[in-house]
Tab-separated table of C-alpha atoms in Angstrom:
chain	number	residue	atom	x	y	z
A	1	MET	CA	-12.347	51.573	22.864
A	2	SER	CA	-9.355	49.897	21.195
A	3	ILE	CA	-8.920	46.159	21.485
A	4	GLN	CA	-5.764	46.785	23.505
A	5	LYS	CA	-7.607	48.848	26.110
A	6	ALA	CA	-10.460	46.350	26.184
A	7	LEU	CA	-8.012	43.481	26.628
A	8	MET	CA	-6.050	45.284	29.299
A	9	SER	CA	-9.257	46.018	31.173
A	10	GLY	CA	-10.164	42.343	30.966
A	11	VAL	CA	-6.695	41.248	31.998
A	12	PHE	CA	-6.584	43.602	34.938
A	13	ALA	CA	-10.127	42.785	35.985
A	14	VAL	CA	-8.800	39.378	36.955
A	15	GLY	CA	-7.558	41.186	40.049
A	16	LEU	CA	-3.862	40.479	39.760
A	17	LEU	CA	-1.461	42.296	42.000
A	18	ALA	CA	1.912	43.412	40.694
A	19	GLY	CA	4.573	44.412	43.136
A	20	GLY	CA	1.987	44.898	45.853
A	21	VAL	CA	0.123	47.526	43.817
A	22	GLY	CA	-3.264	46.682	42.395
A	23	VAL	CA	-2.802	46.594	38.643
A	24	ALA	CA	-6.505	47.077	38.156
A	25	GLY	CA	-6.292	50.403	39.962
A	26	ALA	CA	-3.385	51.529	37.790
A	27	ALA	CA	-5.311	50.699	34.622
A	28	GLU	CA	-8.439	52.481	35.826
A	29	ASP	CA	-6.453	55.582	36.746
A	30	GLY	CA	-5.353	55.874	33.114
A	31	HIS	CA	-1.712	54.994	33.810
A	32	ASP	CA	-0.042	52.960	31.122
A	33	HIS	CA	0.900	49.336	31.597
A	34	GLY	CA	4.629	49.929	31.137
A	35	HIS	CA	5.350	49.134	34.768
A	36	VAL	CA	3.939	45.641	34.229
A	37	ALA	CA	6.123	45.120	31.156
A	38	ALA	CA	9.167	46.375	33.079
A	39	MET	CA	8.717	43.863	35.909
A	40	GLU	CA	11.128	40.953	35.898
A	41	LEU	CA	9.863	37.456	35.265
A	42	GLN	CA	10.813	34.940	37.893
A	43	LEU	CA	10.951	31.182	37.894
A	44	ASN	CA	8.838	29.091	40.235
A	45	ASN	CA	11.480	28.222	42.852
A	46	GLY	CA	13.928	27.435	40.057
A	47	ALA	CA	11.389	25.627	37.880
A	48	LYS	CA	9.343	26.836	34.936
A	49	TRP	CA	5.715	27.839	35.493
A	50	PRO	CA	2.917	25.519	34.350
A	51	THR	CA	0.924	26.206	31.211
A	52	ASP	CA	-2.317	24.908	29.800
A	53	PRO	CA	-3.476	24.048	26.260
A	54	PRO	CA	-5.136	27.432	25.504
A	55	LEU	CA	-2.009	29.312	26.577
A	56	MET	CA	0.272	27.086	24.521
A	57	HIS	CA	-2.039	27.363	21.508
A	58	ALA	CA	-2.075	31.152	21.614
A	59	MET	CA	1.660	31.460	22.207
A	60	ASP	CA	2.373	29.044	19.354
A	61	ASN	CA	0.157	31.187	17.123
A	62	ILE	CA	1.951	34.411	18.058
A	63	ARG	CA	5.339	32.757	17.608
A	64	GLY	CA	4.303	31.418	14.206
A	65	GLU	CA	3.057	34.811	13.007
A	66	ILE	CA	6.324	36.475	13.983
A	67	GLN	CA	8.508	33.603	12.728
A	68	ALA	CA	6.937	33.910	9.267
A	69	LEU	CA	7.911	37.586	9.095
A	70	LEU	CA	11.341	37.438	10.768
A	71	PRO	CA	13.324	37.958	7.541
A	72	GLU	CA	11.324	41.107	6.737
A	73	ILE	CA	11.542	42.316	10.328
A	74	HIS	CA	15.271	41.621	10.462
A	75	HIS	CA	15.930	43.497	7.217
A	76	ASP	CA	13.457	46.245	8.162
A	77	THR	CA	11.474	45.733	4.952
A	78	LEU	CA	8.062	44.946	6.460
A	79	ALA	CA	5.570	47.656	5.528
A	80	PRO	CA	3.633	49.518	8.239
A	81	ALA	CA	0.477	47.667	7.157
A	82	GLY	CA	2.292	44.370	7.779
A	83	TYR	CA	3.177	45.451	11.291
A	84	ALA	CA	-0.448	46.454	11.886
A	85	VAL	CA	-1.642	43.001	10.786
A	86	LEU	CA	0.954	41.410	13.066
A	87	ALA	CA	-0.186	43.613	15.969
A	88	ASP	CA	-3.781	42.488	15.352
A	89	ALA	CA	-2.705	38.830	15.428
A	90	VAL	CA	-0.845	39.347	18.716
A	91	GLU	CA	-3.864	41.042	20.304
A	92	GLU	CA	-6.323	38.419	19.014
A	93	ASN	CA	-4.239	35.651	20.551
A	94	ILE	CA	-3.902	37.537	23.820
A	95	HIS	CA	-7.680	37.874	23.888
A	96	TYR	CA	-7.960	34.111	23.383
A	97	MET	CA	-5.491	33.531	26.248
A	98	VAL	CA	-7.361	35.822	28.607
A	99	GLU	CA	-10.671	34.170	27.791
A	100	ASN	CA	-9.504	30.542	27.961
A	101	CYS	CA	-6.342	30.160	30.009
A	102	GLU	CA	-6.677	28.818	33.562
A	103	LEU	CA	-3.374	28.946	35.416
A	104	PRO	CA	-2.668	28.897	39.124
A	105	PRO	CA	-2.576	32.461	40.515
A	106	ALA	CA	1.215	32.754	40.823
A	107	ALA	CA	1.769	31.490	37.261
A	108	ASP	CA	-0.993	33.817	36.050
A	109	GLU	CA	0.799	36.794	37.622
A	110	GLN	CA	3.981	35.899	35.761
A	111	LEU	CA	2.071	35.381	32.520
A	112	HIS	CA	0.601	38.857	32.798
A	113	ILE	CA	4.114	40.291	32.683
A	114	VAL	CA	4.563	38.556	29.320
A	115	ILE	CA	1.124	39.752	28.186
A	116	GLY	CA	2.028	43.318	29.144
A	117	ARG	CA	5.180	43.105	27.056
A	118	LEU	CA	3.283	41.652	24.099
A	119	LEU	CA	0.668	44.401	24.300
A	120	GLU	CA	3.448	46.980	24.441
A	121	ALA	CA	4.935	45.340	21.345
A	122	ALA	CA	1.595	45.427	19.500
A	123	GLU	CA	1.159	49.091	20.398
A	124	GLY	CA	4.635	49.852	19.042
A	125	MET	CA	4.037	47.923	15.831
A	126	ARG	CA	0.824	49.805	15.239
A	127	SER	CA	2.121	53.279	16.176
A	128	GLY	CA	5.003	53.542	13.741
A	129	ALA	CA	7.743	51.828	15.722
A	130	GLY	CA	7.168	48.628	13.759
A	131	ARG	CA	10.540	46.932	13.922
A	132	ALA	CA	11.173	47.977	17.535
A	133	GLY	CA	7.730	46.651	18.486
A	134	ALA	CA	8.432	43.349	16.757
A	135	VAL	CA	11.767	43.050	18.570
A	136	THR	CA	9.919	43.635	21.856
A	137	ALA	CA	7.532	40.809	20.915
A	138	VAL	CA	10.445	38.474	20.107
A	139	LYS	CA	12.027	39.234	23.484
A	140	ALA	CA	8.693	38.631	25.253
A	141	LEU	CA	8.243	35.290	23.505
A	142	ASN	CA	11.776	34.213	24.334
A	143	ALA	CA	11.276	35.210	27.974
A	144	TYR	CA	8.045	33.209	28.000
A	145	GLY	CA	9.941	30.145	26.788
A	146	GLU	CA	12.567	30.600	29.500
A	147	HIS	CA	9.976	30.850	32.274
A	148	PHE	CA	7.038	28.623	31.250
A	149	GLU	CA	6.753	24.897	30.556
A	150	HIS	CA	5.926	24.612	26.870
A	151	ALA	CA	6.830	21.402	25.056
A	152	ASP	CA	8.944	21.913	21.927
A	153	TRP	CA	9.178	25.705	22.441
A	154	ARG	CA	12.057	27.211	20.496
A	155	PRO	CA	13.370	30.739	20.970
A	156	LEU	CA	13.131	33.154	18.070
A	157	GLY	CA	16.179	34.900	16.658
A	158	GLY	CA	15.915	38.650	16.574
């Protein structure tokens, strides 16, 4: 089983509901997680959602990995192997988040939209759509920063 499928199983096992449909059921039925990534993030009654240290640590790591490669991504000069390494780093940090992050349920639901987008990005980077996958990751990170409290978070240029 790929790390992505293992992570998604772990993420969905948390029992989150998305749009009134059990996400766990969708994952078990073999449907892809695209509907999670397509959901719109929402603020918490106009405020950003809370975070915790493990979440911030993992998101900082993902941001740093992508930031270091932005010139190559922007100029479309990053080799497929580079995108695969980046995809691995994204998935490793998502695994860390899933294992260590403890958010209130409503914030957790919103975070899983970001996680779905990041997993979609990693899948794209690994499957030959490297630059497009990286752009998806940049957009997911920027959306995270717009919707979650994270001291000193800066959006990435794409």
